[in-house]
C-alpha cells in the first residue's frame, strides 16, 4: 500500500463504484419509461407525479433518510421484504443503500431524459407511423436514438450523484466497513477521527472526479448543440 493511502481504500472505492453502477443501471430502466410518460402523456396528474419524483432535490437528505430508515427497517416494508430470505431489515445493508440511492438520485435521471423526449416533438413519431411502425417499435428505433444524449446525461448525473451522496447513505447505511462504507462516509469518518491526511486524499479524489463529470457534461452539451442543424 502506498504511503499515506488508507489501508481499506480499495474496498471503499470498489463498494462505491458497485453502488453507483447498480443504481444507475436500475435508474435507467425505471426512469426511461417514466420520463416518456411524463413527456408524452396528456394526463392532468403527470405534473403531480413529476413533483413527487423531484422531491429529493429539495428535501433535506436527513428527512428523506429518516423516512427511508423507517420504511427499510424491521417494522416497514423493507423488513417484510428482507424476511423473504431470512433477514430482519434492509436498513444498514448494501441492498438498502441501493434502494435509497435509487430514490435519492431519481430526479437527476428522469429530468434530462424527460427533456430529451419532450424536445423531440411529434414529427419523428408521425413519420414512423406513416411507415407503419408500431408505437413500440417507434419508441425503440426512433425515440430512444433521438433522446440518447438525454439518456447519457441522465446516466452521468445519476452515477455522479450516487458517488457523492452522503446524508441519505449515512442515515440508512451507517458506515459499516466492507458493507456500507463508501467514499463520502469514509471522509466523514476520517475527519471525525482527525485523520486529516486520509480525508484529504479521498476529498481530493472526489474534487477531481467532480471536475471530470462537469467537464464531460459541458463537452457533451457542446457536441450535441453543435450537431444540431
PDB file of C-alpha atoms in Angstrom:
ATOM      1  CA  UNK A   1       0.000   0.000   0.000  1.00  0.00           C
ATOM      2  CA  UNK A   2       1.396   3.413  -0.919  1.00  0.00           C
ATOM      3  CA  UNK A   3       2.363   5.673   1.966  1.00  0.00           C
ATOM      4  CA  UNK A   4      -0.475   7.901   3.151  1.00  0.00           C
ATOM      5  CA  UNK A   5      -3.250   5.942   1.491  1.00  0.00           C
ATOM      6  CA  UNK A   6      -5.993   4.466   3.690  1.00  0.00           C
ATOM      7  CA  UNK A   7      -5.452   0.688   4.061  1.00  0.00           C
ATOM      8  CA  UNK A   8      -9.049  -0.055   3.056  1.00  0.00           C
ATOM      9  CA  UNK A   9      -9.137   2.413   0.166  1.00  0.00           C
ATOM     10  CA  UNK A  10      -9.546  -0.278  -2.492  1.00  0.00           C
ATOM     11  CA  UNK A  11     -12.551  -1.800  -0.756  1.00  0.00           C
ATOM     12  CA  UNK A  12     -14.125   1.633  -0.225  1.00  0.00           C
ATOM     13  CA  UNK A  13     -13.723   2.598  -3.892  1.00  0.00           C
ATOM     14  CA  UNK A  14     -14.975  -0.784  -5.134  1.00  0.00           C
ATOM     15  CA  UNK A  15     -18.087  -0.636  -2.946  1.00  0.00           C
ATOM     16  CA  UNK A  16     -18.773   2.949  -4.046  1.00  0.00           C
ATOM     17  CA  UNK A  17     -18.450   2.048  -7.725  1.00  0.00           C
ATOM     18  CA  UNK A  18     -20.658  -1.014  -7.269  1.00  0.00           C
ATOM     19  CA  UNK A  19     -23.338   1.104  -5.602  1.00  0.00           C
ATOM     20  CA  UNK A  20     -23.197   3.806  -8.291  1.00  0.00           C
ATOM     21  CA  UNK A  21     -23.180   1.318 -11.192  1.00  0.00           C
ATOM     22  CA  UNK A  22     -26.089  -0.795  -9.916  1.00  0.00           C
ATOM     23  CA  UNK A  23     -28.096   2.319  -9.026  1.00  0.00           C
ATOM     24  CA  UNK A  24     -27.508   3.909 -12.439  1.00  0.00           C
ATOM     25  CA  UNK A  25     -28.483   0.794 -14.382  1.00  0.00           C
ATOM     26  CA  UNK A  26     -31.703   0.353 -12.395  1.00  0.00           C
ATOM     27  CA  UNK A  27     -32.472   4.063 -12.706  1.00  0.00           C
ATOM     28  CA  UNK A  28     -32.159   3.957 -16.496  1.00  0.00           C
ATOM     29  CA  UNK A  29     -34.581   1.027 -16.636  1.00  0.00           C
ATOM     30  CA  UNK A  30     -37.083   2.704 -14.308  1.00  0.00           C
ATOM     31  CA  UNK A  31     -36.641   6.342 -15.294  1.00  0.00           C
ATOM     32  CA  UNK A  32     -36.839   5.934 -19.077  1.00  0.00           C
ATOM     33  CA  UNK A  33     -40.494   4.771 -19.290  1.00  0.00           C
ATOM     34  CA  UNK A  34     -41.430   7.202 -16.505  1.00  0.00           C
ATOM     35  CA  UNK A  35     -39.775  10.089 -18.353  1.00  0.00           C
ATOM     36  CA  UNK A  36     -41.528   9.031 -21.562  1.00  0.00           C
ATOM     37  CA  UNK A  37     -44.901   9.103 -19.810  1.00  0.00           C
ATOM     38  CA  UNK A  38     -44.178  12.484 -18.233  1.00  0.00           C
ATOM     39  CA  UNK A  39     -43.108  13.938 -21.584  1.00  0.00           C
ATOM     40  CA  UNK A  40     -45.859  12.474 -23.773  1.00  0.00           C
ATOM     41  CA  UNK A  41     -48.898  11.778 -21.597  1.00  0.00           C
ATOM     42  CA  UNK A  42     -51.880  14.180 -21.663  1.00  0.00           C
ATOM     43  CA  UNK A  43     -52.779  13.174 -18.102  1.00  0.00           C
ATOM     44  CA  UNK A  44     -53.534  16.041 -15.729  1.00  0.00           C
ATOM     45  CA  UNK A  45     -51.749  14.126 -12.979  1.00  0.00           C
ATOM     46  CA  UNK A  46     -48.367  13.963 -14.655  1.00  0.00           C
ATOM     47  CA  UNK A  47     -47.074  17.172 -13.067  1.00  0.00           C
ATOM     48  CA  UNK A  48     -48.123  15.890  -9.652  1.00  0.00           C
ATOM     49  CA  UNK A  49     -46.088  12.756 -10.335  1.00  0.00           C
ATOM     50  CA  UNK A  50     -43.202  14.893 -11.619  1.00  0.00           C
ATOM     51  CA  UNK A  51     -43.276  16.971  -8.423  1.00  0.00           C
ATOM     52  CA  UNK A  52     -43.258  13.815  -6.314  1.00  0.00           C
ATOM     53  CA  UNK A  53     -40.288  12.420  -8.248  1.00  0.00           C
ATOM     54  CA  UNK A  54     -38.435  15.728  -7.795  1.00  0.00           C
ATOM     55  CA  UNK A  55     -38.908  15.871  -4.017  1.00  0.00           C
ATOM     56  CA  UNK A  56     -35.369  14.563  -3.257  1.00  0.00           C
ATOM     57  CA  UNK A  57     -33.940  17.704  -4.867  1.00  0.00           C
ATOM     58  CA  UNK A  58     -35.465  19.996  -2.222  1.00  0.00           C
ATOM     59  CA  UNK A  59     -35.889  17.683   0.775  1.00  0.00           C
ATOM     60  CA  UNK A  60     -33.007  17.686   3.279  1.00  0.00           C
ATOM     61  CA  UNK A  61     -31.178  14.354   2.938  1.00  0.00           C
ATOM     62  CA  UNK A  62     -31.721  13.705   6.641  1.00  0.00           C
ATOM     63  CA  UNK A  63     -35.507  13.961   6.194  1.00  0.00           C
ATOM     64  CA  UNK A  64     -35.514  11.580   3.249  1.00  0.00           C
ATOM     65  CA  UNK A  65     -33.052   9.308   5.028  1.00  0.00           C
ATOM     66  CA  UNK A  66     -35.218   9.254   8.162  1.00  0.00           C
ATOM     67  CA  UNK A  67     -38.326   8.073   6.314  1.00  0.00           C
ATOM     68  CA  UNK A  68     -36.317   5.592   4.281  1.00  0.00           C
ATOM     69  CA  UNK A  69     -34.849   4.254   7.509  1.00  0.00           C
ATOM     70  CA  UNK A  70     -38.373   3.650   8.813  1.00  0.00           C
ATOM     71  CA  UNK A  71     -39.510   2.093   5.524  1.00  0.00           C
ATOM     72  CA  UNK A  72     -36.485  -0.204   5.301  1.00  0.00           C
ATOM     73  CA  UNK A  73     -36.498  -1.108   8.995  1.00  0.00           C
ATOM     74  CA  UNK A  74     -37.950  -4.205  10.690  1.00  0.00           C
ATOM     75  CA  UNK A  75     -41.419  -2.666  11.045  1.00  0.00           C
ATOM     76  CA  UNK A  76     -41.587  -1.331   7.475  1.00  0.00           C
ATOM     77  CA  UNK A  77     -41.951  -2.867   4.016  1.00  0.00           C
ATOM     78  CA  UNK A  78     -38.195  -3.400   3.912  1.00  0.00           C
ATOM     79  CA  UNK A  79     -38.399  -5.676   6.928  1.00  0.00           C
ATOM     80  CA  UNK A  80     -41.108  -7.763   5.265  1.00  0.00           C
ATOM     81  CA  UNK A  81     -39.043  -7.966   2.082  1.00  0.00           C
ATOM     82  CA  UNK A  82     -35.909  -8.952   3.984  1.00  0.00           C
ATOM     83  CA  UNK A  83     -37.927 -11.675   5.714  1.00  0.00           C
ATOM     84  CA  UNK A  84     -38.243 -13.477   2.384  1.00  0.00           C
ATOM     85  CA  UNK A  85     -34.601 -14.562   2.697  1.00  0.00           C
ATOM     86  CA  UNK A  86     -34.447 -14.745   6.472  1.00  0.00           C
ATOM     87  CA  UNK A  87     -33.360 -11.187   7.230  1.00  0.00           C
ATOM     88  CA  UNK A  88     -34.920  -8.688   9.623  1.00  0.00           C
ATOM     89  CA  UNK A  89     -34.251  -5.391   7.902  1.00  0.00           C
ATOM     90  CA  UNK A  90     -32.884  -3.726   4.787  1.00  0.00           C
ATOM     91  CA  UNK A  91     -31.503  -0.833   6.802  1.00  0.00           C
ATOM     92  CA  UNK A  92     -27.708  -0.847   7.196  1.00  0.00           C
ATOM     93  CA  UNK A  93     -27.306  -3.226   4.267  1.00  0.00           C
ATOM     94  CA  UNK A  94     -25.929  -2.762   0.757  1.00  0.00           C
ATOM     95  CA  UNK A  95     -29.372  -3.578  -0.681  1.00  0.00           C
ATOM     96  CA  UNK A  96     -30.843  -0.799   1.434  1.00  0.00           C
ATOM     97  CA  UNK A  97     -28.214   1.595   0.099  1.00  0.00           C
ATOM     98  CA  UNK A  98     -29.219   0.708  -3.460  1.00  0.00           C
ATOM     99  CA  UNK A  99     -32.907   1.380  -2.750  1.00  0.00           C
ATOM    100  CA  UNK A 100     -32.135   4.677  -1.049  1.00  0.00           C
ATOM    101  CA  UNK A 101     -29.766   5.739  -3.825  1.00  0.00           C
ATOM    102  CA  UNK A 102     -32.362   4.976  -6.497  1.00  0.00           C
ATOM    103  CA  UNK A 103     -34.945   7.178  -4.782  1.00  0.00           C
ATOM    104  CA  UNK A 104     -32.458   9.950  -3.987  1.00  0.00           C
ATOM    105  CA  UNK A 105     -30.962  10.113  -7.497  1.00  0.00           C
ATOM    106  CA  UNK A 106     -34.202   9.534  -9.418  1.00  0.00           C
ATOM    107  CA  UNK A 107     -34.877  13.195 -10.388  1.00  0.00           C
ATOM    108  CA  UNK A 108     -31.355  13.632 -11.734  1.00  0.00           C
ATOM    109  CA  UNK A 109     -32.034  10.903 -14.292  1.00  0.00           C
ATOM    110  CA  UNK A 110     -35.729  11.458 -15.016  1.00  0.00           C
ATOM    111  CA  UNK A 111     -35.485  15.174 -15.753  1.00  0.00           C
ATOM    112  CA  UNK A 112     -32.857  15.155 -18.550  1.00  0.00           C
ATOM    113  CA  UNK A 113     -34.488  12.113 -20.168  1.00  0.00           C
ATOM    114  CA  UNK A 114     -37.913  13.769 -19.988  1.00  0.00           C
ATOM    115  CA  UNK A 115     -36.495  16.947 -21.540  1.00  0.00           C
ATOM    116  CA  UNK A 116     -34.943  14.920 -24.354  1.00  0.00           C
ATOM    117  CA  UNK A 117     -38.245  13.190 -25.124  1.00  0.00           C
ATOM    118  CA  UNK A 118     -40.145  16.479 -24.968  1.00  0.00           C
ATOM    119  CA  UNK A 119     -37.658  18.250 -27.262  1.00  0.00           C
ATOM    120  CA  UNK A 120     -38.070  15.514 -29.840  1.00  0.00           C
ATOM    121  CA  UNK A 121     -41.570  16.691 -30.754  1.00  0.00           C
ATOM    122  CA  UNK A 122     -44.227  14.710 -32.584  1.00  0.00           C
ATOM    123  CA  UNK A 123     -42.781  14.766 -36.088  1.00  0.00           C
ATOM    124  CA  UNK A 124     -40.373  11.764 -35.824  1.00  0.00           C
ATOM    125  CA  UNK A 125     -43.113   9.536 -34.434  1.00  0.00           C
ATOM    126  CA  UNK A 126     -45.586  10.702 -37.068  1.00  0.00           C
ATOM    127  CA  UNK A 127     -43.102   9.796 -39.795  1.00  0.00           C
ATOM    128  CA  UNK A 128     -42.552   6.393 -38.178  1.00  0.00           C
ATOM    129  CA  UNK A 129     -46.317   5.851 -38.092  1.00  0.00           C
ATOM    130  CA  UNK A 130     -46.604   6.606 -41.818  1.00  0.00           C
ATOM    131  CA  UNK A 131     -44.014   3.862 -42.384  1.00  0.00           C
ATOM    132  CA  UNK A 132     -46.310   1.506 -40.443  1.00  0.00           C
ATOM    133  CA  UNK A 133     -44.059   1.230 -37.429  1.00  0.00           C
ATOM    134  CA  UNK A 134     -45.906   0.184 -34.280  1.00  0.00           C
ATOM    135  CA  UNK A 135     -45.689   2.542 -31.267  1.00  0.00           C
ATOM    136  CA  UNK A 136     -43.440   0.012 -29.531  1.00  0.00           C
ATOM    137  CA  UNK A 137     -41.076  -0.237 -32.484  1.00  0.00           C
ATOM    138  CA  UNK A 138     -41.096   3.536 -32.996  1.00  0.00           C
ATOM    139  CA  UNK A 139     -40.098   4.015 -29.372  1.00  0.00           C
ATOM    140  CA  UNK A 140     -37.088   1.704 -29.692  1.00  0.00           C
ATOM    141  CA  UNK A 141     -35.946   2.638 -33.182  1.00  0.00           C
ATOM    142  CA  UNK A 142     -36.825   6.344 -33.305  1.00  0.00           C
ATOM    143  CA  UNK A 143     -37.455   7.891 -29.883  1.00  0.00           C
ATOM    144  CA  UNK A 144     -34.595   6.299 -27.952  1.00  0.00           C
ATOM    145  CA  UNK A 145     -31.870   7.062 -30.531  1.00  0.00           C
ATOM    146  CA  UNK A 146     -33.020  10.684 -30.771  1.00  0.00           C
ATOM    147  CA  UNK A 147     -33.136  11.012 -26.988  1.00  0.00           C
ATOM    148  CA  UNK A 148     -29.797   9.248 -26.451  1.00  0.00           C
ATOM    149  CA  UNK A 149     -27.971  12.459 -25.392  1.00  0.00           C
ATOM    150  CA  UNK A 150     -30.542  12.917 -22.637  1.00  0.00           C
ATOM    151  CA  UNK A 151     -30.122   9.296 -21.582  1.00  0.00           C
ATOM    152  CA  UNK A 152     -26.358   9.724 -21.448  1.00  0.00           C
ATOM    153  CA  UNK A 153     -26.709  12.939 -19.454  1.00  0.00           C
ATOM    154  CA  UNK A 154     -29.072  11.224 -17.021  1.00  0.00           C
ATOM    155  CA  UNK A 155     -26.692   8.288 -16.631  1.00  0.00           C
ATOM    156  CA  UNK A 156     -23.745  10.577 -15.906  1.00  0.00           C
ATOM    157  CA  UNK A 157     -25.709  12.676 -13.416  1.00  0.00           C
ATOM    158  CA  UNK A 158     -27.190   9.624 -11.691  1.00  0.00           C
ATOM    159  CA  UNK A 159     -23.798   7.945 -11.393  1.00  0.00           C
ATOM    160  CA  UNK A 160     -22.062  11.088 -10.115  1.00  0.00           C
ATOM    161  CA  UNK A 161     -24.861  11.951  -7.693  1.00  0.00           C
ATOM    162  CA  UNK A 162     -24.740   8.459  -6.213  1.00  0.00           C
ATOM    163  CA  UNK A 163     -20.963   8.686  -5.808  1.00  0.00           C
ATOM    164  CA  UNK A 164     -21.282  11.956  -3.903  1.00  0.00           C
ATOM    165  CA  UNK A 165     -24.345  11.336  -1.742  1.00  0.00           C
ATOM    166  CA  UNK A 166     -23.760  11.448   1.991  1.00  0.00           C
ATOM    167  CA  UNK A 167     -26.767  12.258   4.175  1.00  0.00           C
ATOM    168  CA  UNK A 168     -29.076   9.532   2.908  1.00  0.00           C
ATOM    169  CA  UNK A 169     -26.271   6.954   2.843  1.00  0.00           C
ATOM    170  CA  UNK A 170     -25.260   7.724   6.420  1.00  0.00           C
ATOM    171  CA  UNK A 171     -28.861   7.589   7.659  1.00  0.00           C
ATOM    172  CA  UNK A 172     -29.846   4.274   6.097  1.00  0.00           C
ATOM    173  CA  UNK A 173     -26.476   2.548   5.750  1.00  0.00           C
ATOM    174  CA  UNK A 174     -24.343   3.840   8.571  1.00  0.00           C
ATOM    175  CA  UNK A 175     -20.630   3.449   7.973  1.00  0.00           C
ATOM    176  CA  UNK A 176     -20.001  -0.291   8.250  1.00  0.00           C
ATOM    177  CA  UNK A 177     -16.586  -1.287   6.793  1.00  0.00           C
ATOM    178  CA  UNK A 178     -16.933  -3.679   3.879  1.00  0.00           C
ATOM    179  CA  UNK A 179     -20.730  -3.384   3.800  1.00  0.00           C
ATOM    180  CA  UNK A 180     -21.914   0.219   3.642  1.00  0.00           C
ATOM    181  CA  UNK A 181     -18.746   2.280   3.964  1.00  0.00           C
ATOM    182  CA  UNK A 182     -18.455   4.345   0.783  1.00  0.00           C
ATOM    183  CA  UNK A 183     -16.259   7.316  -0.120  1.00  0.00           C
ATOM    184  CA  UNK A 184     -18.475  10.058   1.304  1.00  0.00           C
ATOM    185  CA  UNK A 185     -18.949   8.366   4.684  1.00  0.00           C
ATOM    186  CA  UNK A 186     -15.281   7.374   4.823  1.00  0.00           C
ATOM    187  CA  UNK A 187     -14.268  11.044   4.503  1.00  0.00           C
ATOM    188  CA  UNK A 188     -16.639  11.927   7.347  1.00  0.00           C
ATOM    189  CA  UNK A 189     -15.197   9.127   9.472  1.00  0.00           C
ATOM    190  CA  UNK A 190     -11.603  10.207   8.837  1.00  0.00           C
ATOM    191  CA  UNK A 191     -12.404  13.816   9.748  1.00  0.00           C
ATOM    192  CA  UNK A 192     -14.158  12.727  12.944  1.00  0.00           C
ATOM    193  CA  UNK A 193     -11.039  10.785  13.926  1.00  0.00           C
ATOM    194  CA  UNK A 194      -8.686  13.653  12.945  1.00  0.00           C
ATOM    195  CA  UNK A 195      -7.118  11.554  10.187  1.00  0.00           C
ATOM    196  CA  UNK A 196      -6.586  14.608   8.029  1.00  0.00           C
ATOM    197  CA  UNK A 197      -4.194  13.069   5.512  1.00  0.00           C
ATOM    198  CA  UNK A 198      -6.570  10.219   4.681  1.00  0.00           C
ATOM    199  CA  UNK A 199      -9.521  12.613   4.487  1.00  0.00           C
ATOM    200  CA  UNK A 200      -7.536  14.912   2.207  1.00  0.00           C
ATOM    201  CA  UNK A 201      -6.626  12.056  -0.138  1.00  0.00           C
ATOM    202  CA  UNK A 202     -10.267  10.969  -0.556  1.00  0.00           C
ATOM    203  CA  UNK A 203     -11.630  14.521  -0.699  1.00  0.00           C
ATOM    204  CA  UNK A 204      -9.055  15.488  -3.325  1.00  0.00           C
ATOM    205  CA  UNK A 205     -10.030  12.481  -5.406  1.00  0.00           C
ATOM    206  CA  UNK A 206     -13.698  13.496  -5.161  1.00  0.00           C
ATOM    207  CA  UNK A 207     -12.825  17.019  -6.353  1.00  0.00           C
ATOM    208  CA  UNK A 208     -11.032  15.587  -9.398  1.00  0.00           C
ATOM    209  CA  UNK A 209     -13.970  13.275 -10.084  1.00  0.00           C
ATOM    210  CA  UNK A 210     -16.481  16.134  -9.795  1.00  0.00           C
ATOM    211  CA  UNK A 211     -14.427  18.275 -12.183  1.00  0.00           C
ATOM    212  CA  UNK A 212     -14.294  15.415 -14.697  1.00  0.00           C
ATOM    213  CA  UNK A 213     -18.085  14.990 -14.511  1.00  0.00           C
ATOM    214  CA  UNK A 214     -18.755  18.713 -15.023  1.00  0.00           C
ATOM    215  CA  UNK A 215     -16.295  18.833 -17.924  1.00  0.00           C
ATOM    216  CA  UNK A 216     -17.902  15.761 -19.513  1.00  0.00           C
ATOM    217  CA  UNK A 217     -21.330  17.407 -19.229  1.00  0.00           C
ATOM    218  CA  UNK A 218     -20.080  20.617 -20.850  1.00  0.00           C
ATOM    219  CA  UNK A 219     -18.389  18.754 -23.709  1.00  0.00           C
ATOM    220  CA  UNK A 220     -21.449  16.562 -24.236  1.00  0.00           C
ATOM    221  CA  UNK A 221     -23.774  19.557 -24.385  1.00  0.00           C
ATOM    222  CA  UNK A 222     -21.402  21.346 -26.757  1.00  0.00           C
ATOM    223  CA  UNK A 223     -21.223  18.311 -29.031  1.00  0.00           C
ATOM    224  CA  UNK A 224     -24.992  17.828 -29.077  1.00  0.00           C
ATOM    225  CA  UNK A 225     -25.628  21.537 -29.702  1.00  0.00           C
ATOM    226  CA  UNK A 226     -23.024  21.617 -32.455  1.00  0.00           C
ATOM    227  CA  UNK A 227     -24.563  18.563 -34.124  1.00  0.00           C
ATOM    228  CA  UNK A 228     -27.957  20.226 -34.468  1.00  0.00           C
ATOM    229  CA  UNK A 229     -28.732  21.744 -37.832  1.00  0.00           C
TER     230      UNK A 229
END
